[in-house]
Amino acid sequence: MIGGTWQTSASARSWSFPVARIAAAMVVLPVFLQAPWVRLDPFSATLFTGVLIATGLVLHQSRSQTASDLGSLLVGFSGSWLAGCIFWGWLRAHPVLHLPVEAFALPVALGGLQGRWRLAATFYLSSLLGTACTDLAMAATGVMQFWPAVVTASLDQAPLLLHQAGLHLLQPLPMATLVIAAVLVMIVGRRLNPNNSNSDGDTGAMAAAVLITTLWVDGLFLLSALLQPGLSGLIE
């Protein structure tokens, strides 16, 4: 879907498509790899940040444009990975700290937008924007109140609490809020589409892919909360 949505010009198509798809995959990766790893051993998951950074730096020096771009993405991804490990490993019962922890590298990322680490900075900032949208939507719908109880509950109680949170979102006002939030994210994604003359083709396609993928992940998380809460990464 992403590849079909974020069309680029012929000159950028050869490399912006893979970058956008890889970036989208990196948004999904924490759900399947980081979440269970952090639950089992947050310390080793945090140390893995060094592997991501080292690999990214080596690849970024490659003469291959694809390898260099992948290296840059890995460096940007390492910032999101580190923040996720710290929060979900030790601070997960305090949702008010989620966004501040995720934003720890914001000054560095803003400074990198104009240099050779533009892709890394854009990936991190796009991921941070997606996180901010998710957290704001949770706060606006009132579901944030369930968060501390869910992540600290016992194995037998957590699925029930998470299911209750999902049911809360099905009420008219929370659901309307979610729809509005989703539409706003889609509009931002469309404006980042490189077909828009005001956007930067390479980073625009990637940022759009990150935001839209975040939206899909949030939707799948809601479905899992309603249908199979035990599959959620929030539950120990």
mmCIF file of N, CA, C and O in Angstrom, residues 124-225:
data_model
loop_
_atom_site.group_PDB
_atom_site.id
_atom_site.type_symbol
_atom_site.label_atom_id
_atom_site.label_comp_id
_atom_site.label_asym_id
_atom_site.label_seq_id
_atom_site.Cartn_x
_atom_site.Cartn_y
_atom_site.Cartn_z
ATOM 1 N N TYR A 124 13.711 10.005 12.607
ATOM 2 C CA TYR A 124 13.481 10.173 14.044
ATOM 3 C C TYR A 124 12.343 11.156 14.300
ATOM 4 O O TYR A 124 11.459 10.898 15.126
ATOM 5 N N LEU A 125 12.359 12.287 13.607
ATOM 6 C CA LEU A 125 11.329 13.305 13.822
ATOM 7 C C LEU A 125 9.960 12.812 13.376
ATOM 8 O O LEU A 125 8.946 13.113 14.026
ATOM 9 N N SER A 126 9.913 12.050 12.288
ATOM 10 C CA SER A 126 8.637 11.500 11.830
ATOM 11 C C SER A 126 8.089 10.502 12.837
ATOM 12 O O SER A 126 6.888 10.482 13.128
ATOM 13 N N SER A 127 8.976 9.654 13.368
ATOM 14 C CA SER A 127 8.555 8.694 14.388
ATOM 15 C C SER A 127 8.061 9.420 15.633
ATOM 16 O O SER A 127 7.060 9.026 16.241
ATOM 17 N N LEU A 128 8.773 10.480 16.006
ATOM 18 C CA LEU A 128 8.375 11.253 17.183
ATOM 19 C C LEU A 128 7.018 11.917 16.964
ATOM 20 O O LEU A 128 6.178 11.944 17.874
ATOM 21 N N LEU A 129 6.792 12.433 15.761
ATOM 22 C CA LEU A 129 5.500 13.031 15.453
ATOM 23 C C LEU A 129 4.388 11.993 15.534
ATOM 24 O O LEU A 129 3.298 12.258 16.076
ATOM 25 N N GLY A 130 4.648 10.790 15.012
ATOM 26 C CA GLY A 130 3.654 9.725 15.101
ATOM 27 C C GLY A 130 3.359 9.358 16.544
ATOM 28 O O GLY A 130 2.198 9.150 16.920
ATOM 29 N N THR A 131 4.406 9.292 17.367
ATOM 30 C CA THR A 131 4.225 8.999 18.786
ATOM 31 C C THR A 131 3.403 10.095 19.468
ATOM 32 O O THR A 131 2.519 9.812 20.284
ATOM 33 N N ALA A 132 3.717 11.346 19.143
ATOM 34 C CA ALA A 132 2.985 12.466 19.731
ATOM 35 C C ALA A 132 1.510 12.404 19.362
ATOM 36 O O ALA A 132 0.627 12.629 20.213
ATOM 37 N N CYS A 133 1.221 12.089 18.098
ATOM 38 C CA CYS A 133 -0.178 11.983 17.667
ATOM 39 C C CYS A 133 -0.898 10.869 18.417
ATOM 40 O O CYS A 133 -2.045 11.033 18.850
ATOM 41 N N THR A 134 -0.225 9.736 18.579
ATOM 42 C CA THR A 134 -0.826 8.612 19.303
ATOM 43 C C THR A 134 -1.105 8.975 20.759
ATOM 44 O O THR A 134 -2.199 8.727 21.284
ATOM 45 N N ASP A 135 -0.108 9.569 21.419
ATOM 46 C CA ASP A 135 -0.287 9.919 22.833
ATOM 47 C C ASP A 135 -1.364 10.977 23.023
ATOM 48 O O ASP A 135 -2.164 10.906 23.969
ATOM 49 N N LEU A 136 -1.386 11.969 22.135
ATOM 50 C CA LEU A 136 -2.410 13.004 22.240
ATOM 51 C C LEU A 136 -3.803 12.426 22.022
ATOM 52 O O LEU A 136 -4.766 12.813 22.700
ATOM 53 N N ALA A 137 -3.916 11.499 21.073
ATOM 54 C CA ALA A 137 -5.206 10.859 20.830
ATOM 55 C C ALA A 137 -5.633 10.035 22.040
ATOM 56 O O ALA A 137 -6.812 10.028 22.431
ATOM 57 N N MET A 138 -4.684 9.347 22.670
ATOM 58 C CA MET A 138 -5.004 8.571 23.868
ATOM 59 C C MET A 138 -5.465 9.475 24.999
ATOM 60 O O MET A 138 -6.419 9.151 25.722
ATOM 61 N N ALA A 139 -4.799 10.610 25.140
ATOM 62 C CA ALA A 139 -5.193 11.545 26.194
ATOM 63 C C ALA A 139 -6.571 12.141 25.905
ATOM 64 O O ALA A 139 -7.412 12.278 26.802
ATOM 65 N N ALA A 140 -6.812 12.507 24.641
ATOM 66 C CA ALA A 140 -8.071 13.149 24.268
ATOM 67 C C ALA A 140 -9.256 12.197 24.402
ATOM 68 O O ALA A 140 -10.373 12.631 24.712
ATOM 69 N N THR A 141 -9.026 10.910 24.174
ATOM 70 C CA THR A 141 -10.124 9.943 24.257
ATOM 71 C C THR A 141 -10.332 9.426 25.680
ATOM 72 O O THR A 141 -11.305 8.714 25.948
ATOM 73 N N GLY A 142 -9.418 9.735 26.581
ATOM 74 C CA GLY A 142 -9.537 9.281 27.956
ATOM 75 C C GLY A 142 -8.976 7.898 28.212
ATOM 76 O O GLY A 142 -9.038 7.391 29.341
ATOM 77 N N VAL A 143 -8.395 7.278 27.187
ATOM 78 C CA VAL A 143 -7.886 5.922 27.365
ATOM 79 C C VAL A 143 -6.556 5.903 28.109
ATOM 80 O O VAL A 143 -6.135 4.862 28.625
ATOM 81 N N MET A 144 -5.907 7.060 28.209
ATOM 82 C CA MET A 144 -4.630 7.134 28.915
ATOM 83 C C MET A 144 -4.761 6.701 30.377
ATOM 84 O O MET A 144 -3.806 6.193 30.972
ATOM 85 N N GLN A 145 -5.949 6.862 30.928
ATOM 86 C CA GLN A 145 -6.168 6.504 32.339
ATOM 87 C C GLN A 145 -6.014 5.002 32.581
ATOM 88 O O GLN A 145 -5.743 4.555 33.710
ATOM 89 N N PHE A 146 -6.185 4.197 31.528
ATOM 90 C CA PHE A 146 -6.053 2.751 31.673
ATOM 91 C C PHE A 146 -4.592 2.291 31.653
ATOM 92 O O PHE A 146 -4.293 1.183 32.080
ATOM 93 N N TRP A 147 -3.714 3.121 31.126
ATOM 94 C CA TRP A 147 -2.335 2.729 30.854
ATOM 95 C C TRP A 147 -1.605 2.188 32.078
ATOM 96 O O TRP A 147 -1.091 1.049 32.041
ATOM 97 N N PRO A 148 -1.478 2.943 33.186
ATOM 98 C CA PRO A 148 -0.708 2.435 34.331
ATOM 99 C C PRO A 148 -1.231 1.113 34.861
ATOM 100 O O PRO A 148 -0.450 0.215 35.217
ATOM 101 N N ALA A 149 -2.554 0.980 34.912
ATOM 102 C CA ALA A 149 -3.137 -0.252 35.441
ATOM 103 C C ALA A 149 -2.829 -1.442 34.544
ATOM 104 O O ALA A 149 -2.536 -2.543 35.023
ATOM 105 N N VAL A 150 -2.879 -1.235 33.230
ATOM 106 C CA VAL A 150 -2.646 -2.328 32.285
ATOM 107 C C VAL A 150 -1.217 -2.838 32.390
ATOM 108 O O VAL A 150 -0.969 -4.049 32.455
ATOM 109 N N VAL A 151 -0.246 -1.928 32.384
ATOM 110 C CA VAL A 151 1.157 -2.356 32.335
ATOM 111 C C VAL A 151 1.675 -2.872 33.673
ATOM 112 O O VAL A 151 2.754 -3.474 33.728
ATOM 113 N N THR A 152 0.927 -2.645 34.753
ATOM 114 C CA THR A 152 1.366 -3.134 36.065
ATOM 115 C C THR A 152 0.490 -4.279 36.575
ATOM 116 O O THR A 152 0.776 -4.831 37.633
ATOM 117 N N ALA A 153 -0.524 -4.635 35.831
ATOM 118 C CA ALA A 153 -1.452 -5.686 36.266
ATOM 119 C C ALA A 153 -0.819 -7.065 36.133
ATOM 120 O O ALA A 153 0.153 -7.267 35.399
ATOM 121 N N SER A 154 -1.387 -8.028 36.811
ATOM 122 C CA SER A 154 -0.935 -9.418 36.702
ATOM 123 C C SER A 154 -1.333 -9.980 35.344
ATOM 124 O O SER A 154 -2.178 -9.409 34.631
ATOM 125 N N LEU A 155 -0.744 -11.121 34.995
ATOM 126 C CA LEU A 155 -1.003 -11.721 33.690
ATOM 127 C C LEU A 155 -2.476 -12.059 33.471
ATOM 128 O O LEU A 155 -2.977 -11.985 32.351
ATOM 129 N N ASP A 156 -3.173 -12.416 34.516
ATOM 130 C CA ASP A 156 -4.578 -12.782 34.354
ATOM 131 C C ASP A 156 -5.507 -11.577 34.296
ATOM 132 O O ASP A 156 -6.601 -11.650 33.745
ATOM 133 N N GLN A 157 -5.057 -10.434 34.850
ATOM 134 C CA GLN A 157 -5.896 -9.244 34.871
ATOM 135 C C GLN A 157 -5.615 -8.292 33.706
ATOM 136 O O GLN A 157 -6.512 -7.577 33.250
ATOM 137 N N ALA A 158 -4.383 -8.267 33.221
ATOM 138 C CA ALA A 158 -4.001 -7.303 32.190
ATOM 139 C C ALA A 158 -4.822 -7.415 30.906
ATOM 140 O O ALA A 158 -5.276 -6.390 30.372
ATOM 141 N N PRO A 159 -5.052 -8.622 30.366
ATOM 142 C CA PRO A 159 -5.872 -8.704 29.145
ATOM 143 C C PRO A 159 -7.259 -8.125 29.319
ATOM 144 O O PRO A 159 -7.789 -7.457 28.419
ATOM 145 N N LEU A 160 -7.872 -8.357 30.478
ATOM 146 C CA LEU A 160 -9.213 -7.831 30.731
ATOM 147 C C LEU A 160 -9.199 -6.307 30.762
ATOM 148 O O LEU A 160 -10.073 -5.647 30.175
ATOM 149 N N LEU A 161 -8.205 -5.734 31.441
ATOM 150 C CA LEU A 161 -8.104 -4.278 31.521
ATOM 151 C C LEU A 161 -7.867 -3.665 30.147
ATOM 152 O O LEU A 161 -8.430 -2.619 29.807
ATOM 153 N N LEU A 162 -7.019 -4.311 29.363
ATOM 154 C CA LEU A 162 -6.744 -3.798 28.023
ATOM 155 C C LEU A 162 -7.981 -3.889 27.142
ATOM 156 O O LEU A 162 -8.260 -2.989 26.344
ATOM 157 N N HIS A 163 -8.727 -4.965 27.300
ATOM 158 C CA HIS A 163 -9.970 -5.108 26.540
ATOM 159 C C HIS A 163 -10.955 -4.014 26.921
ATOM 160 O O HIS A 163 -11.641 -3.451 26.050
ATOM 161 N N GLN A 164 -11.034 -3.692 28.199
ATOM 162 C CA GLN A 164 -11.912 -2.612 28.651
ATOM 163 C C GLN A 164 -11.495 -1.271 28.046
ATOM 164 O O GLN A 164 -12.347 -0.454 27.677
ATOM 165 N N ALA A 165 -10.187 -1.072 27.933
ATOM 166 C CA ALA A 165 -9.699 0.161 27.310
ATOM 167 C C ALA A 165 -10.119 0.218 25.849
ATOM 168 O O ALA A 165 -10.521 1.276 25.333
ATOM 169 N N GLY A 166 -10.034 -0.922 25.163
ATOM 170 C CA GLY A 166 -10.462 -0.969 23.767
ATOM 171 C C GLY A 166 -11.948 -0.686 23.610
ATOM 172 O O GLY A 166 -12.368 0.040 22.698
ATOM 173 N N LEU A 167 -12.758 -1.243 24.514
ATOM 174 C CA LEU A 167 -14.206 -0.988 24.474
ATOM 175 C C LEU A 167 -14.520 0.479 24.727
ATOM 176 O O LEU A 167 -15.465 1.035 24.149
ATOM 177 N N HIS A 168 -13.730 1.101 25.594
ATOM 178 C CA HIS A 168 -13.919 2.530 25.870
ATOM 179 C C HIS A 168 -13.772 3.350 24.589
ATOM 180 O O HIS A 168 -14.500 4.331 24.371
ATOM 181 N N LEU A 169 -12.847 2.949 23.735
ATOM 182 C CA LEU A 169 -12.612 3.691 22.492
ATOM 183 C C LEU A 169 -13.743 3.524 21.490
ATOM 184 O O LEU A 169 -13.832 4.296 20.534
ATOM 185 N N LEU A 170 -14.591 2.535 21.685
ATOM 186 C CA LEU A 170 -15.708 2.316 20.766
ATOM 187 C C LEU A 170 -16.909 3.195 21.082
ATOM 188 O O LEU A 170 -17.872 3.217 20.320
ATOM 189 N N GLN A 171 -16.865 3.907 22.199
ATOM 190 C CA GLN A 171 -17.943 4.837 22.510
ATOM 191 C C GLN A 171 -17.934 5.994 21.515
ATOM 192 O O GLN A 171 -16.884 6.316 20.929
ATOM 193 N N PRO A 172 -19.081 6.625 21.286
ATOM 194 C CA PRO A 172 -19.197 7.629 20.211
ATOM 195 C C PRO A 172 -18.160 8.752 20.259
ATOM 196 O O PRO A 172 -17.501 9.034 19.250
ATOM 197 N N LEU A 173 -17.994 9.400 21.401
ATOM 198 C CA LEU A 173 -17.080 10.533 21.464
ATOM 199 C C LEU A 173 -15.615 10.122 21.271
ATOM 200 O O LEU A 173 -14.910 10.726 20.451
ATOM 201 N N PRO A 174 -15.124 9.082 21.985
ATOM 202 C CA PRO A 174 -13.751 8.646 21.724
ATOM 203 C C PRO A 174 -13.533 8.197 20.283
ATOM 204 O O PRO A 174 -12.496 8.485 19.682
ATOM 205 N N MET A 175 -14.517 7.486 19.716
ATOM 206 C CA MET A 175 -14.368 7.017 18.341
ATOM 207 C C MET A 175 -14.320 8.189 17.369
ATOM 208 O O MET A 175 -13.532 8.186 16.421
ATOM 209 N N ALA A 176 -15.153 9.204 17.597
ATOM 210 C CA ALA A 176 -15.118 10.391 16.741
ATOM 211 C C ALA A 176 -13.765 11.090 16.843
ATOM 212 O O ALA A 176 -13.213 11.562 15.842
ATOM 213 N N THR A 177 -13.224 11.138 18.053
ATOM 214 C CA THR A 177 -11.911 11.747 18.250
ATOM 215 C C THR A 177 -10.841 10.983 17.485
ATOM 216 O O THR A 177 -9.960 11.583 16.849
ATOM 217 N N LEU A 178 -10.907 9.647 17.536
ATOM 218 C CA LEU A 178 -9.944 8.822 16.816
ATOM 219 C C LEU A 178 -10.038 9.038 15.309
ATOM 220 O O LEU A 178 -9.017 9.114 14.617
ATOM 221 N N VAL A 179 -11.253 9.123 14.809
ATOM 222 C CA VAL A 179 -11.438 9.324 13.365
ATOM 223 C C VAL A 179 -10.857 10.662 12.937
ATOM 224 O O VAL A 179 -10.162 10.763 11.911
ATOM 225 N N ILE A 180 -11.122 11.700 13.726
ATOM 226 C CA ILE A 180 -10.577 13.025 13.401
ATOM 227 C C ILE A 180 -9.055 12.996 13.420
ATOM 228 O O ILE A 180 -8.390 13.535 12.525
ATOM 229 N N ALA A 181 -8.487 12.348 14.439
ATOM 230 C CA ALA A 181 -7.028 12.261 14.544
ATOM 231 C C ALA A 181 -6.450 11.510 13.347
ATOM 232 O O ALA A 181 -5.429 11.916 12.777
ATOM 233 N N ALA A 182 -7.102 10.417 12.953
ATOM 234 C CA ALA A 182 -6.619 9.634 11.824
ATOM 235 C C ALA A 182 -6.672 10.443 10.530
ATOM 236 O O ALA A 182 -5.749 10.393 9.707
ATOM 237 N N VAL A 183 -7.745 11.191 10.346
ATOM 238 C CA VAL A 183 -7.872 12.032 9.148
ATOM 239 C C VAL A 183 -6.779 13.089 9.111
ATOM 240 O O VAL A 183 -6.172 13.354 8.059
ATOM 241 N N LEU A 184 -6.485 13.689 10.251
ATOM 242 C CA LEU A 184 -5.438 14.708 10.306
ATOM 243 C C LEU A 184 -4.074 14.112 9.958
ATOM 244 O O LEU A 184 -3.276 14.737 9.233
ATOM 245 N N VAL A 185 -3.807 12.909 10.463
ATOM 246 C CA VAL A 185 -2.540 12.248 10.133
ATOM 247 C C VAL A 185 -2.474 11.949 8.637
ATOM 248 O O VAL A 185 -1.428 12.127 7.997
ATOM 249 N N MET A 186 -3.585 11.507 8.062
ATOM 250 C CA MET A 186 -3.622 11.239 6.621
ATOM 251 C C MET A 186 -3.372 12.509 5.819
ATOM 252 O O MET A 186 -2.670 12.478 4.805
ATOM 253 N N ILE A 187 -3.940 13.618 6.266
ATOM 254 C CA ILE A 187 -3.741 14.885 5.555
ATOM 255 C C ILE A 187 -2.269 15.291 5.596
ATOM 256 O O ILE A 187 -1.694 15.704 4.572
ATOM 257 N N VAL A 188 -1.645 15.155 6.775
ATOM 258 C CA VAL A 188 -0.223 15.478 6.880
ATOM 259 C C VAL A 188 0.591 14.564 5.964
ATOM 260 O O VAL A 188 1.515 15.009 5.274
ATOM 261 N N GLY A 189 0.228 13.277 5.953
ATOM 262 C CA GLY A 189 0.929 12.342 5.082
ATOM 263 C C GLY A 189 0.813 12.716 3.619
ATOM 264 O O GLY A 189 1.785 12.646 2.863
ATOM 265 N N ARG A 190 -0.367 13.132 3.195
ATOM 266 C CA ARG A 190 -0.569 13.528 1.801
ATOM 267 C C ARG A 190 0.248 14.776 1.452
ATOM 268 O O ARG A 190 0.761 14.907 0.352
ATOM 269 N N ARG A 191 0.353 15.685 2.396
ATOM 270 C CA ARG A 191 1.138 16.897 2.138
ATOM 271 C C ARG A 191 2.630 16.594 2.053
ATOM 272 O O ARG A 191 3.381 17.332 1.408
ATOM 273 N N LEU A 192 3.044 15.510 2.689
ATOM 274 C CA LEU A 192 4.441 15.100 2.607
ATOM 275 C C LEU A 192 4.730 14.282 1.350
ATOM 276 O O LEU A 192 5.886 14.015 1.042
ATOM 277 N N ASN A 193 3.665 13.904 0.649
ATOM 278 C CA ASN A 193 3.811 13.161 -0.595
ATOM 279 C C ASN A 193 4.699 13.944 -1.562
ATOM 280 O O ASN A 193 4.455 15.117 -1.820
ATOM 281 N N PRO A 194 5.743 13.308 -2.121
ATOM 282 C CA PRO A 194 6.647 14.026 -3.023
ATOM 283 C C PRO A 194 5.992 14.531 -4.292
ATOM 284 O O PRO A 194 6.587 15.332 -5.017
ATOM 285 N N ASN A 195 4.780 14.096 -4.591
ATOM 286 C CA ASN A 195 4.070 14.687 -5.725
ATOM 287 C C ASN A 195 3.670 16.125 -5.444
ATOM 288 O O ASN A 195 3.402 16.903 -6.362
ATOM 289 N N ASN A 196 3.620 16.475 -4.130
ATOM 290 C CA ASN A 196 3.336 17.850 -3.746
ATOM 291 C C ASN A 196 4.565 18.696 -4.021
ATOM 292 O O ASN A 196 5.653 18.419 -3.537
ATOM 293 N N SER A 197 4.454 19.748 -4.752
ATOM 294 C CA SER A 197 5.597 20.562 -5.154
ATOM 295 C C SER A 197 6.288 21.219 -3.972
ATOM 296 O O SER A 197 7.417 21.673 -4.079
ATOM 297 N N ASN A 198 5.608 21.287 -2.820
ATOM 298 C CA ASN A 198 6.208 21.925 -1.656
ATOM 299 C C ASN A 198 6.990 20.952 -0.779
ATOM 300 O O ASN A 198 7.528 21.318 0.247
ATOM 301 N N SER A 199 7.041 19.667 -1.164
ATOM 302 C CA SER A 199 7.712 18.681 -0.332
ATOM 303 C C SER A 199 9.029 18.255 -0.945
ATOM 304 O O SER A 199 9.252 18.372 -2.135
ATOM 305 N N ASP A 200 9.914 17.723 -0.104
ATOM 306 C CA ASP A 200 11.194 17.199 -0.535
ATOM 307 C C ASP A 200 10.991 15.732 -0.854
ATOM 308 O O ASP A 200 10.623 14.950 0.005
ATOM 309 N N GLY A 201 11.250 15.326 -2.112
ATOM 310 C CA GLY A 201 10.883 13.998 -2.568
ATOM 311 C C GLY A 201 11.349 12.853 -1.709
ATOM 312 O O GLY A 201 10.562 12.010 -1.304
ATOM 313 N N ASP A 202 12.661 12.765 -1.407
ATOM 314 C CA ASP A 202 13.176 11.612 -0.695
ATOM 315 C C ASP A 202 12.700 11.566 0.752
ATOM 316 O O ASP A 202 12.095 10.595 1.190
ATOM 317 N N THR A 203 12.956 12.616 1.496
ATOM 318 C CA THR A 203 12.554 12.632 2.894
ATOM 319 C C THR A 203 11.041 12.727 3.046
ATOM 320 O O THR A 203 10.475 12.216 4.011
ATOM 321 N N GLY A 204 10.376 13.369 2.098
ATOM 322 C CA GLY A 204 8.922 13.481 2.160
ATOM 323 C C GLY A 204 8.247 12.127 2.060
ATOM 324 O O GLY A 204 7.327 11.824 2.812
ATOM 325 N N ALA A 205 8.705 11.302 1.112
ATOM 326 C CA ALA A 205 8.129 9.965 0.967
ATOM 327 C C ALA A 205 8.359 9.136 2.216
ATOM 328 O O ALA A 205 7.470 8.406 2.667
ATOM 329 N N MET A 206 9.552 9.245 2.791
ATOM 330 C CA MET A 206 9.869 8.466 3.974
ATOM 331 C C MET A 206 9.039 8.924 5.175
ATOM 332 O O MET A 206 8.465 8.110 5.902
ATOM 333 N N ALA A 207 8.956 10.228 5.388
ATOM 334 C CA ALA A 207 8.183 10.750 6.514
ATOM 335 C C ALA A 207 6.717 10.352 6.387
ATOM 336 O O ALA A 207 6.073 9.982 7.379
ATOM 337 N N ALA A 208 6.180 10.428 5.171
ATOM 338 C CA ALA A 208 4.792 10.033 4.951
ATOM 339 C C ALA A 208 4.592 8.558 5.271
ATOM 340 O O ALA A 208 3.610 8.170 5.913
ATOM 341 N N ALA A 209 5.538 7.714 4.825
ATOM 342 C CA ALA A 209 5.429 6.279 5.087
ATOM 343 C C ALA A 209 5.466 5.992 6.582
ATOM 344 O O ALA A 209 4.721 5.148 7.083
ATOM 345 N N VAL A 210 6.330 6.695 7.316
ATOM 346 C CA VAL A 210 6.437 6.495 8.761
ATOM 347 C C VAL A 210 5.117 6.863 9.445
ATOM 348 O O VAL A 210 4.602 6.128 10.296
ATOM 349 N N LEU A 211 4.543 8.005 9.082
ATOM 350 C CA LEU A 211 3.300 8.448 9.715
ATOM 351 C C LEU A 211 2.143 7.502 9.414
ATOM 352 O O LEU A 211 1.373 7.131 10.315
ATOM 353 N N ILE A 212 2.007 7.113 8.149
ATOM 354 C CA ILE A 212 0.895 6.243 7.785
ATOM 355 C C ILE A 212 1.056 4.871 8.415
ATOM 356 O O ILE A 212 0.076 4.252 8.860
ATOM 357 N N THR A 213 2.288 4.381 8.474
ATOM 358 C CA THR A 213 2.510 3.084 9.110
ATOM 359 C C THR A 213 2.197 3.147 10.597
ATOM 360 O O THR A 213 1.642 2.199 11.170
ATOM 361 N N THR A 214 2.543 4.254 11.244
ATOM 362 C CA THR A 214 2.194 4.437 12.653
ATOM 363 C C THR A 214 0.687 4.360 12.833
ATOM 364 O O THR A 214 0.187 3.757 13.798
ATOM 365 N N LEU A 215 -0.039 4.950 11.903
ATOM 366 C CA LEU A 215 -1.499 4.914 11.965
ATOM 367 C C LEU A 215 -2.011 3.480 11.855
ATOM 368 O O LEU A 215 -2.913 3.064 12.603
ATOM 369 N N TRP A 216 -1.431 2.708 10.940
ATOM 370 C CA TRP A 216 -1.832 1.312 10.781
ATOM 371 C C TRP A 216 -1.497 0.501 12.031
ATOM 372 O O TRP A 216 -2.297 -0.340 12.474
ATOM 373 N N VAL A 217 -0.320 0.734 12.600
ATOM 374 C CA VAL A 217 0.068 0.012 13.820
ATOM 375 C C VAL A 217 -0.897 0.314 14.958
ATOM 376 O O VAL A 217 -1.313 -0.580 15.709
ATOM 377 N N ASP A 218 -1.286 1.584 15.090
ATOM 378 C CA ASP A 218 -2.251 1.955 16.128
ATOM 379 C C ASP A 218 -3.583 1.250 15.909
ATOM 380 O O ASP A 218 -4.232 0.794 16.859
ATOM 381 N N GLY A 219 -4.005 1.173 14.652
ATOM 382 C CA GLY A 219 -5.257 0.493 14.342
ATOM 383 C C GLY A 219 -5.191 -0.993 14.673
ATOM 384 O O GLY A 219 -6.137 -1.559 15.234
ATOM 385 N N LEU A 220 -4.072 -1.627 14.335
ATOM 386 C CA LEU A 220 -3.906 -3.044 14.648
ATOM 387 C C LEU A 220 -3.845 -3.277 16.154
ATOM 388 O O LEU A 220 -4.329 -4.282 16.664
ATOM 389 N N PHE A 221 -3.252 -2.314 16.867
ATOM 390 C CA PHE A 221 -3.188 -2.432 18.317
ATOM 391 C C PHE A 221 -4.595 -2.379 18.913
ATOM 392 O O PHE A 221 -4.916 -3.136 19.836
ATOM 393 N N LEU A 222 -5.432 -1.499 18.384
ATOM 394 C CA LEU A 222 -6.812 -1.421 18.875
ATOM 395 C C LEU A 222 -7.549 -2.721 18.606
ATOM 396 O O LEU A 222 -8.270 -3.234 19.473
ATOM 397 N N LEU A 223 -7.346 -3.291 17.420
ATOM 398 C CA LEU A 223 -7.988 -4.562 17.097
ATOM 399 C C LEU A 223 -7.527 -5.674 18.040
ATOM 400 O O LEU A 223 -8.332 -6.494 18.498
ATOM 401 N N SER A 224 -6.216 -5.692 18.330
ATOM 402 C CA SER A 224 -5.712 -6.724 19.230
ATOM 403 C C SER A 224 -6.268 -6.544 20.639
ATOM 404 O O SER A 224 -6.545 -7.518 21.330
ATOM 405 N N ALA A 225 -6.433 -5.284 21.059
ATOM 406 C CA ALA A 225 -6.996 -5.031 22.387
ATOM 407 C C ALA A 225 -8.426 -5.535 22.478
ATOM 408 O O ALA A 225 -8.876 -6.002 23.528
#
